[in-house]
Short mmCIF file of C-alpha atoms and ligand atoms in Angstrom, two decimals:
data_model
loop_
_atom_site.label_atom_id
_atom_site.label_comp_id
_atom_site.label_asym_id
_atom_site.label_seq_id
_atom_site.Cartn_x
_atom_site.Cartn_y
_atom_site.Cartn_z
CA MET A 1 177.68 173.53 28.69
CA THR A 2 178.46 170.70 25.98
CA ALA A 3 182.06 170.00 24.86
CA ALA A 4 182.62 168.89 20.99
CA GLY A 5 179.54 167.79 19.32
CA PRO A 6 176.44 168.64 18.00
CA ARG A 7 174.55 171.70 20.33
CA LEU A 8 171.43 173.67 20.77
CA LEU A 9 173.09 176.78 21.07
CA GLU A 10 175.85 178.32 19.43
CA LYS A 11 177.92 181.02 20.87
CA LEU A 12 176.78 184.54 19.39
CA ASP A 13 179.22 187.05 18.81
CA GLY A 14 176.79 190.26 19.23
CA GLN A 15 173.52 190.88 20.69
CA PRO A 16 171.26 188.51 21.22
CA TRP A 17 168.75 190.57 18.59
CA ASP A 18 171.36 190.76 16.55
CA ILE A 19 170.05 188.90 13.14
CA GLU A 20 173.69 188.95 11.85
CA ALA A 21 175.32 187.41 14.58
CA TYR A 22 172.86 184.65 14.26
CA ILE A 23 173.09 184.47 10.33
CA ARG A 24 177.07 184.26 11.25
CA THR A 25 176.41 180.83 13.35
CA GLY A 26 173.97 179.39 10.21
CA GLY A 27 171.12 181.29 11.49
CA TYR A 28 167.95 181.41 8.77
CA GLU A 29 169.62 178.78 6.69
CA ALA A 30 166.82 176.20 7.61
CA TRP A 31 164.61 178.79 7.10
CA LYS A 32 165.54 179.35 3.40
CA LYS A 33 166.37 175.94 2.46
CA TYR A 34 162.38 175.02 3.63
CA LEU A 35 161.63 177.93 1.42
CA ALA A 36 163.82 177.10 -1.71
CA GLY A 37 161.74 174.26 -1.76
CA MET A 38 161.88 171.35 0.67
CA SER A 39 158.37 170.09 1.15
CA ARG A 40 156.54 170.07 4.55
CA GLU A 41 156.78 166.02 4.33
CA ASP A 42 160.44 166.41 4.13
CA VAL A 43 160.54 168.52 7.15
CA VAL A 44 158.22 166.18 8.96
CA ASN A 45 160.34 163.33 7.77
CA GLU A 46 163.74 164.68 9.12
CA LEU A 47 162.19 165.62 12.66
CA LYS A 48 161.20 162.24 13.05
CA LYS A 49 164.32 160.66 12.10
CA SER A 50 165.55 163.15 14.33
CA GLY A 51 163.94 161.24 17.43
CA LEU A 52 163.31 164.64 19.00
CA ARG A 53 161.27 164.51 21.96
CA GLY A 54 158.89 167.98 23.37
CA ARG A 55 161.12 169.52 26.01
CA GLY A 56 157.97 171.10 27.50
CA GLY A 57 157.66 168.29 29.99
CA ALA A 58 155.68 165.31 28.41
CA GLY A 59 158.59 163.86 25.77
CA PHE A 60 155.97 163.57 23.09
CA PRO A 61 157.90 162.39 19.65
CA THR A 62 157.49 166.29 17.84
CA GLY A 63 158.07 164.55 14.45
CA ILE A 64 155.18 162.36 14.97
CA LYS A 65 153.14 165.51 16.51
CA TRP A 66 153.53 167.52 13.80
CA ASP A 67 152.93 164.92 11.33
CA LYS A 68 149.02 164.78 12.60
CA ILE A 69 149.03 168.45 11.71
CA ILE A 70 149.91 167.96 8.49
CA HIS A 71 147.10 165.06 7.86
CA HIS A 72 144.40 166.74 9.60
CA ARG A 73 141.74 166.75 7.25
CA THR A 74 140.23 170.40 8.79
CA PRO A 75 141.65 172.88 6.79
CA GLU A 76 141.82 175.99 9.30
CA HIS A 77 144.79 175.34 12.00
CA TYR A 78 147.09 177.56 14.46
CA PHE A 79 150.29 177.67 16.11
CA VAL A 80 151.33 178.19 19.10
CA CYS A 81 154.53 178.67 21.04
CA ASN A 82 154.48 177.62 24.41
CA ALA A 83 156.40 180.46 26.44
CA GLY A 84 154.24 180.31 29.33
CA GLU A 85 157.09 178.90 31.87
CA HIS A 86 156.17 179.26 35.69
CA GLU A 87 157.13 176.08 37.21
CA PRO A 88 159.30 176.97 40.43
CA GLY A 89 163.05 176.10 39.18
CA THR A 90 162.16 176.38 35.93
CA PHE A 91 163.77 178.87 33.69
CA LYS A 92 165.32 177.72 30.67
CA ASP A 93 162.71 179.26 27.99
CA ARG A 94 163.53 182.51 29.70
CA TYR A 95 167.48 182.12 29.22
CA LEU A 96 166.39 180.71 25.23
CA LEU A 97 164.09 184.33 24.90
CA LYS A 98 166.29 186.69 26.39
CA HIS A 99 169.53 185.25 24.68
CA HIS A 100 168.53 183.45 21.24
CA PRO A 101 165.34 185.21 20.26
CA HIS A 102 166.18 184.39 16.71
CA GLN A 103 166.78 180.71 17.15
CA LEU A 104 163.25 180.41 18.61
CA LEU A 105 161.92 182.60 15.79
CA GLU A 106 163.26 180.68 13.20
CA GLY A 107 161.35 177.61 14.92
CA CYS A 108 158.39 179.27 14.89
CA LEU A 109 158.59 179.89 11.64
CA ILE A 110 159.19 176.64 10.60
CA ALA A 111 156.29 175.18 12.69
CA ALA A 112 153.99 177.75 11.57
CA HIS A 113 154.50 177.25 7.86
CA THR A 114 154.54 173.56 8.34
CA ALA A 115 151.49 174.00 10.07
CA GLN A 116 149.76 175.61 7.27
CA ALA A 117 149.00 177.91 10.27
CA LYS A 118 145.71 180.81 9.67
CA ALA A 119 147.28 182.48 12.95
CA SER A 120 150.72 182.00 14.79
CA PHE A 121 151.19 182.89 18.54
CA ILE A 122 154.33 183.18 21.08
CA TYR A 123 152.34 182.89 24.54
CA ILE A 124 154.65 184.60 26.74
CA ASN A 125 155.05 184.85 30.24
CA HIS A 126 153.81 188.47 31.82
CA ASP A 127 156.75 188.77 33.63
CA TYR A 128 159.22 188.11 31.13
CA ASN A 129 159.55 191.65 30.19
CA GLU A 130 162.92 191.84 28.88
CA GLU A 131 162.73 188.67 27.24
CA ARG A 132 159.62 189.86 25.34
CA LYS A 133 161.60 193.54 24.02
CA HIS A 134 164.72 190.99 22.89
CA LEU A 135 161.99 189.15 20.85
CA GLU A 136 159.99 192.00 19.54
CA GLN A 137 162.91 193.23 18.87
CA ALA A 138 164.52 190.19 16.82
CA MET A 139 161.14 190.27 14.68
CA ALA A 140 161.26 193.83 13.69
CA GLN A 141 165.33 192.92 12.20
CA ALA A 142 163.94 189.33 10.57
CA LYS A 143 160.70 191.13 9.17
CA ALA A 144 163.34 194.01 7.74
CA LYS A 145 165.38 191.07 6.07
CA GLY A 146 162.34 189.96 4.40
CA LEU A 147 162.10 186.62 6.13
CA MET A 148 158.86 187.13 7.96
CA GLY A 149 155.96 189.19 7.39
CA LYS A 150 154.51 189.55 3.49
CA ASN A 151 155.84 187.88 0.90
CA ILE A 152 158.66 186.28 2.28
CA LEU A 153 161.87 186.50 0.46
CA GLY A 154 160.00 186.84 -2.72
CA THR A 155 158.11 183.29 -2.68
CA GLY A 156 154.87 184.85 -1.99
CA VAL A 157 154.61 183.11 1.32
CA ASP A 158 152.94 185.66 4.17
CA LEU A 159 153.37 184.80 7.51
CA GLU A 160 153.18 186.68 10.63
CA ILE A 161 153.46 185.59 14.52
CA GLU A 162 151.96 187.74 17.26
CA LEU A 163 152.97 188.01 21.01
CA PHE A 164 150.40 187.07 23.33
CA THR A 165 151.05 188.18 27.07
CA GLY A 166 150.28 184.76 29.52
CA MET A 167 148.03 184.60 32.22
CA GLY A 168 150.67 184.52 35.01
CA SER A 169 149.51 181.19 36.09
CA TYR A 170 151.31 177.89 36.23
CA VAL A 171 148.11 175.85 34.76
CA ALA A 172 147.94 178.48 32.30
CA GLY A 173 151.27 176.76 30.92
CA GLU A 174 149.02 173.37 30.73
CA GLU A 175 148.41 173.40 26.46
CA THR A 176 144.56 173.56 26.85
CA ALA A 177 144.29 175.80 29.29
CA MET A 178 146.64 178.14 27.64
CA LEU A 179 144.08 177.81 24.44
CA GLU A 180 141.41 178.83 26.52
CA SER A 181 142.97 181.65 27.78
CA MET A 182 143.90 182.99 24.24
CA GLN A 183 140.15 182.54 23.12
CA GLY A 184 139.22 184.94 26.42
CA ARG A 185 138.14 182.15 28.98
CA PRO A 186 139.59 181.53 32.40
CA ALA A 187 143.04 179.46 32.05
CA MET A 188 141.68 176.39 33.16
CA PRO A 189 142.34 172.86 31.14
CA ARG A 190 140.16 171.56 29.21
CA GLN A 191 138.26 167.71 30.21
CA LYS A 192 140.29 165.20 28.03
CA PRO A 193 139.27 163.18 25.77
CA PRO A 194 140.34 164.95 23.31
CA PHE A 195 143.86 164.92 24.05
CA TYR A 196 145.82 166.83 22.02
CA PRO A 197 145.46 170.22 20.52
CA THR A 198 146.31 168.95 16.96
CA ASP A 199 142.91 167.37 16.91
CA PHE A 200 140.92 170.05 18.81
CA GLY A 201 143.23 173.28 19.55
CA LEU A 202 142.38 176.91 19.66
CA TYR A 203 139.02 177.71 18.63
CA GLY A 204 138.32 173.67 18.63
CA LYS A 205 140.30 174.05 14.95
CA PRO A 206 143.90 171.86 14.97
CA THR A 207 146.55 173.49 16.36
CA LEU A 208 150.12 172.67 16.88
CA VAL A 209 151.88 173.77 19.97
CA ASN A 210 155.31 173.45 20.67
CA ASN A 211 157.55 174.32 23.52
CA VAL A 212 160.34 177.13 23.05
CA GLU A 213 163.24 174.52 23.61
CA THR A 214 161.66 172.52 21.07
CA LEU A 215 161.25 174.93 18.66
CA CYS A 216 165.23 176.42 19.23
CA ASN A 217 165.96 172.76 18.04
CA ILE A 218 164.04 172.66 14.79
CA PRO A 219 166.32 175.15 12.87
CA ARG A 220 169.28 173.28 14.06
CA ILE A 221 167.91 170.14 13.03
CA LEU A 222 166.90 170.95 9.25
CA HIS A 223 170.49 172.90 8.60
CA MET A 224 172.69 170.21 9.87
CA GLY A 225 170.28 166.97 9.36
CA ALA A 226 169.10 164.39 11.99
CA SER A 227 172.07 162.42 11.91
CA TRP A 228 174.13 165.33 13.29
CA PHE A 229 171.49 165.29 16.01
CA THR A 230 172.04 162.10 17.01
CA GLN A 231 175.15 161.90 17.40
CA VAL A 232 174.87 162.96 21.34
CA GLY A 233 172.21 161.87 23.90
CA THR A 234 170.65 158.27 23.97
CA GLU A 235 169.13 156.21 21.72
CA LYS A 236 165.51 156.97 22.62
CA CYS A 237 166.34 160.51 24.19
CA PRO A 238 168.74 161.88 21.49
CA GLY A 239 170.49 165.71 21.38
CA THR A 240 171.14 167.73 24.08
CA MET A 241 169.18 169.33 27.14
CA LEU A 242 168.80 172.53 28.49
CA PHE A 243 168.83 171.94 32.74
CA SER A 244 167.29 174.77 34.43
CA LEU A 245 170.10 174.21 37.90
CA SER A 246 168.81 175.71 41.21
CA GLY A 247 168.97 174.94 45.38
CA ALA A 248 171.53 174.24 47.08
CA VAL A 249 174.65 174.86 44.03
CA THR A 250 177.69 176.95 44.25
CA LYS A 251 176.76 178.17 40.33
CA PRO A 252 173.05 177.98 39.48
CA GLY A 253 172.23 178.50 36.25
CA VAL A 254 171.16 176.94 32.64
CA TYR A 255 173.56 174.30 31.48
CA GLU A 256 173.21 172.64 27.89
CA LEU A 257 174.25 168.79 28.38
CA PRO A 258 173.80 165.64 26.51
CA MET A 259 170.57 163.76 27.36
CA GLY A 260 171.27 161.12 29.50
CA THR A 261 174.47 162.97 31.31
CA PRO A 262 174.53 162.00 34.92
CA LEU A 263 172.82 163.94 37.42
CA ARG A 264 175.99 164.03 39.57
CA THR A 265 177.88 165.74 36.81
CA LEU A 266 175.52 168.55 36.18
CA ILE A 267 175.68 168.86 40.10
CA GLU A 268 179.23 168.82 40.96
CA GLU A 269 181.02 169.63 37.37
CA CYS A 270 178.04 172.50 36.14
CA GLY A 271 177.06 173.62 39.60
CA GLY A 272 180.27 173.63 41.84
CA GLY A 273 178.49 171.33 43.97
CA VAL A 274 176.83 172.06 47.47
CA PRO A 275 177.85 175.15 48.99
CA GLY A 276 179.77 175.37 52.37
CA GLY A 277 180.64 171.75 52.22
CA ARG A 278 177.50 170.39 52.89
CA LYS A 279 176.18 167.33 51.16
CA VAL A 280 173.08 166.27 48.91
CA LYS A 281 170.14 165.48 50.71
CA ALA A 282 167.76 165.53 47.92
CA VAL A 283 167.21 166.62 44.75
CA PHE A 284 163.79 166.86 42.46
CA PRO A 285 165.21 165.76 38.78
CA GLY A 286 162.26 167.20 37.19
CA GLY A 287 160.88 169.98 39.49
CA PRO A 288 158.25 169.70 42.46
CA SER A 289 155.23 167.50 40.13
CA PHE A 290 157.92 164.60 40.03
CA SER A 291 159.53 162.13 43.45
CA MET A 292 163.09 163.32 44.51
CA VAL A 293 166.21 161.13 44.55
CA THR A 294 168.71 160.84 47.25
CA ASP A 295 172.38 161.35 47.41
CA ASP A 296 172.90 157.38 46.38
CA GLN A 297 171.12 158.03 43.15
CA LEU A 298 173.60 160.92 41.76
CA ASP A 299 174.37 158.29 38.77
CA LEU A 300 170.73 158.77 37.22
CA PRO A 301 171.36 159.33 33.26
CA MET A 302 168.97 162.52 32.72
CA GLU A 303 166.72 161.49 30.21
CA PHE A 304 162.78 160.77 30.17
CA ASP A 305 162.88 156.87 30.31
CA ALA A 306 165.40 156.18 32.88
CA LEU A 307 164.27 158.23 35.53
CA LYS A 308 160.55 157.45 34.48
CA LYS A 309 161.97 153.82 35.03
CA ALA A 310 163.54 155.12 38.18
CA GLY A 311 160.44 156.30 39.67
CA THR A 312 160.17 159.78 39.02
CA GLY A 313 160.74 161.93 35.82
CA LEU A 314 162.46 164.68 33.78
CA GLY A 315 159.39 167.10 33.07
CA SER A 316 161.09 170.73 31.52
CA ALA A 317 164.43 169.34 33.30
CA GLY A 318 164.04 172.10 36.42
CA VAL A 319 166.15 170.38 38.83
CA ILE A 320 166.08 171.91 42.45
CA VAL A 321 169.24 170.61 44.96
CA VAL A 322 168.56 170.20 48.66
CA ASP A 323 171.31 170.13 50.76
CA ASP A 324 171.59 168.34 54.33
CA ALA A 325 170.89 171.22 56.51
CA THR A 326 167.20 171.40 54.90
CA CYS A 327 164.55 170.44 56.79
CA MET A 328 162.24 168.38 54.34
CA VAL A 329 158.90 168.63 55.92
CA ALA A 330 159.14 172.54 55.35
CA GLN A 331 160.96 172.05 52.05
CA THR A 332 157.36 170.02 50.95
CA LEU A 333 155.46 172.37 52.84
CA LYS A 334 156.78 175.46 50.46
CA PHE A 335 155.91 173.61 47.23
CA SER A 336 152.59 172.38 48.93
CA ASN A 337 152.12 176.07 49.31
CA PHE A 338 152.66 176.35 45.48
CA PHE A 339 150.24 173.81 44.32
CA LYS A 340 147.61 174.86 46.59
CA THR A 341 147.92 178.54 45.55
CA GLU A 342 148.27 177.65 41.64
CA SER A 343 145.30 174.86 41.60
CA CYS A 344 142.79 176.50 39.28
CA GLY A 345 139.89 175.30 41.55
CA GLN A 346 137.96 173.76 38.32
CA CYS A 347 138.40 170.30 39.56
CA PRO A 348 137.04 169.64 43.24
CA PRO A 349 139.54 167.15 44.11
CA CYS A 350 142.70 169.35 43.15
CA ARG A 351 141.01 172.73 44.74
CA MET A 352 140.03 170.64 47.81
CA GLY A 353 143.00 168.19 47.61
CA THR A 354 145.81 170.53 47.40
CA ASN A 355 144.55 172.80 50.14
CA ASN A 356 144.09 170.22 52.09
CA LEU A 357 147.61 168.34 51.59
CA ALA A 358 148.99 172.13 52.42
CA THR A 359 147.12 172.27 55.42
CA LEU A 360 147.97 168.91 56.82
CA MET A 361 151.57 169.67 55.90
CA THR A 362 151.26 173.33 57.65
CA LYS A 363 150.43 171.67 60.82
CA ILE A 364 153.03 169.05 60.98
CA GLU A 365 156.08 171.46 60.31
CA ASN A 366 154.32 173.45 63.06
CA GLY A 367 154.78 170.65 65.38
CA GLU A 368 151.11 170.44 65.92
CA GLY A 369 150.43 166.76 64.10
CA THR A 370 149.74 163.50 65.18
CA GLN A 371 150.64 160.21 63.32
CA LYS A 372 146.88 160.21 62.37
CA ASP A 373 147.66 163.16 60.14
CA LEU A 374 150.08 161.03 58.69
CA ASP A 375 147.64 158.87 57.66
CA SER A 376 145.37 161.15 56.57
CA LEU A 377 148.42 162.38 53.87
CA LEU A 378 148.70 159.74 52.53
CA GLN A 379 145.37 158.24 52.20
CA LEU A 380 144.66 161.72 50.27
CA CYS A 381 147.64 161.45 48.27
CA GLY A 382 146.30 158.17 47.05
CA PHE A 383 142.33 159.55 46.63
CA VAL A 384 143.32 162.66 44.56
CA LYS A 385 146.19 161.09 42.44
CA GLY A 386 145.27 160.81 38.84
CA THR A 387 142.12 163.03 39.10
CA GLY A 388 141.57 166.39 37.57
CA TYR A 389 141.63 167.46 34.00
CA CYS A 390 145.83 168.04 34.05
CA THR A 391 148.56 167.02 36.24
CA LEU A 392 148.83 169.22 38.88
CA VAL A 393 147.38 167.38 41.60
CA THR A 394 148.68 164.20 41.04
CA GLY A 395 152.07 166.53 41.16
CA ALA A 396 150.87 167.69 44.52
CA ALA A 397 150.36 163.99 45.77
CA VAL A 398 153.69 162.99 44.22
CA LEU A 399 155.27 165.52 46.13
CA VAL A 400 153.79 164.28 49.70
CA GLN A 401 154.38 160.83 48.78
CA SER A 402 157.95 160.98 47.75
CA SER A 403 158.68 162.99 50.97
CA LEU A 404 156.97 160.43 53.05
CA LYS A 405 158.72 157.87 51.75
CA LEU A 406 161.97 159.08 51.65
CA PHE A 407 162.07 161.01 54.89
CA ARG A 408 159.43 159.89 56.97
CA HIS A 409 161.65 160.14 60.18
CA GLU A 410 161.62 163.93 59.74
CA PHE A 411 158.12 163.68 59.78
CA ASP A 412 157.77 161.40 62.73
CA GLU A 413 160.66 163.83 64.28
CA HIS A 414 158.42 167.35 64.02
CA ILE A 415 155.41 165.09 65.82
CA ALA A 416 157.39 163.31 68.94
CA ARG A 417 159.28 166.89 69.28
CA LYS A 418 155.88 169.12 68.62
CA ARG A 419 158.50 171.22 66.96
CA CYS A 420 160.31 171.47 63.36
CA PRO A 421 163.69 170.14 64.88
CA TYR A 422 165.48 172.21 62.04
CA ASN A 423 163.62 175.31 63.20
CA SER A 424 164.57 176.40 59.30
CA GLN A 425 160.84 176.60 57.67
CA MET A 426 161.63 180.31 57.19
CA ALA A 427 165.20 180.11 56.47
CA ALA A 428 164.39 177.45 53.34
CA VAL A 429 161.81 180.20 52.20
CA ALA A 430 163.93 182.78 52.58
CA ALA A 431 166.83 180.78 50.68
CA GLY A 432 164.66 179.82 48.13
CA HIS A 433 165.15 176.43 47.90
C1 FMN B 501 150.56 172.24 35.05
C2 FMN B 501 151.15 172.14 33.36
C3 FMN B 501 151.64 173.24 33.25
C4 FMN B 501 152.82 173.22 32.72
N1 FMN B 501 153.63 174.60 32.11
C5 FMN B 501 154.31 174.29 30.93
C6 FMN B 501 154.87 175.81 30.22
O1 FMN B 501 154.84 176.45 31.04
N2 FMN B 501 155.56 175.29 29.31
C7 FMN B 501 155.51 174.27 28.10
O2 FMN B 501 156.27 174.22 26.86
N3 FMN B 501 154.84 173.26 28.50
C8 FMN B 501 154.07 173.14 29.67
N4 FMN B 501 153.43 172.37 30.13
C9 FMN B 501 153.32 171.00 28.91
C10 FMN B 501 152.22 171.56 27.92
O3 FMN B 501 150.67 171.45 28.33
C11 FMN B 501 152.05 170.85 26.56
O4 FMN B 501 152.80 169.40 26.60
C12 FMN B 501 154.05 171.63 25.71
O5 FMN B 501 153.56 172.68 25.71
C13 FMN B 501 153.92 170.89 24.33
O6 FMN B 501 154.92 171.16 23.80
P1 FMN B 501 156.83 170.07 23.61
O7 FMN B 501 155.57 169.10 22.71
O8 FMN B 501 157.21 170.82 22.69
O9 FMN B 501 156.83 169.86 25.06
C14 FMN B 501 152.25 172.28 31.50
C15 FMN B 501 151.64 171.02 31.68
C16 FMN B 501 151.11 171.14 32.73
C17 FMN B 501 150.08 170.20 33.25
#
């Protein structure tokens, strides 16, 4: 967790859904301040000043997104909090839903009110049962205190937030697929353009979509001020980030650190390093859709722009550590299978590409591959990258390209020896790496 300075999360003295515990840490102050006389423009300007960027994966500036919605000429608007979280190695939204439901709720109330939403929703992962219960309890308490529902705090403002159970797929977290599924259609991404739900969202109307963590930042920024928020992080990526740390570390978990903190600090100081005296072989700094980095890159600052410059990405900060006992072909195959299973099948290059990538990877891992298969893998990656209505297939290709670039010798060894030299596919899968 962060030491001194601004942070997203305050320790709560009570149950996570206990409204009094949240209020003791300054909870609902921002919402009250807003209702007492802040304008929507004031809120958007404060967000712009804060430089907050979306925590759902793309890092889009939140103030700019909110500005678009308040100035849209179509009057009917919607708001959706994206709590679909389904990427391997990402579990920070789950943590927030479970331990800080009021903070999310306050962020949602502020967002929905700013968007002047006709209806507002939290789209929640279908497996998050305990988290959902905490949220429901928090909502009941907020209603009882007059902070949501009808005539909020006597101001005449009416605002309800509904829970919508997610479709239980990775693609359903992509915002346009999520909106499609909320309209009762298959959870498949829409063709772009139009690029943004702020232009064409739920029922084709302007819709504000934000990630759970993004929304949890809003009450803190409005209550403490943008200049408080920018005290940590970097100039272009201010604030803190919640890192989901998993894989080969002694203490996996969710850690809040200033944006730009070196990857090494996260792994060694927070995660307690690699267990069993083993070494870091590779790290996925932003989940399986972005290129891996190796142990000589552990001083990379963990923020959107620095990672992009290094040829990878932060995504939603699902950091997966791989140790030197792991077969990288098996590790890559595991994620290739994930992409194959999760492709919604709508776009032919994704449907066929993810399937063929997984088939070739299986062949190589089983010792049945040839050098020609490696050429085919690379060719296929080049062919499918950038195609599709969402970035799933690009992620699947980047994964294989990155593995081949960094660990080509392991692929060659599987082919030369006609078997997995680690004999570790099942071990890696069982360990959940
Ligand atoms: C395949 C795929 C899955 C995604 N899953 C999620 C998700 O589970 N939660 C989320 O907030 N964003 C997810 N996103 C990103 C959303 O499309 C969108 O950018 C985000 O919800 C916007 O919120 P933000 O601006 O607050 O980051 C996903 C994107 C893709 C391409």
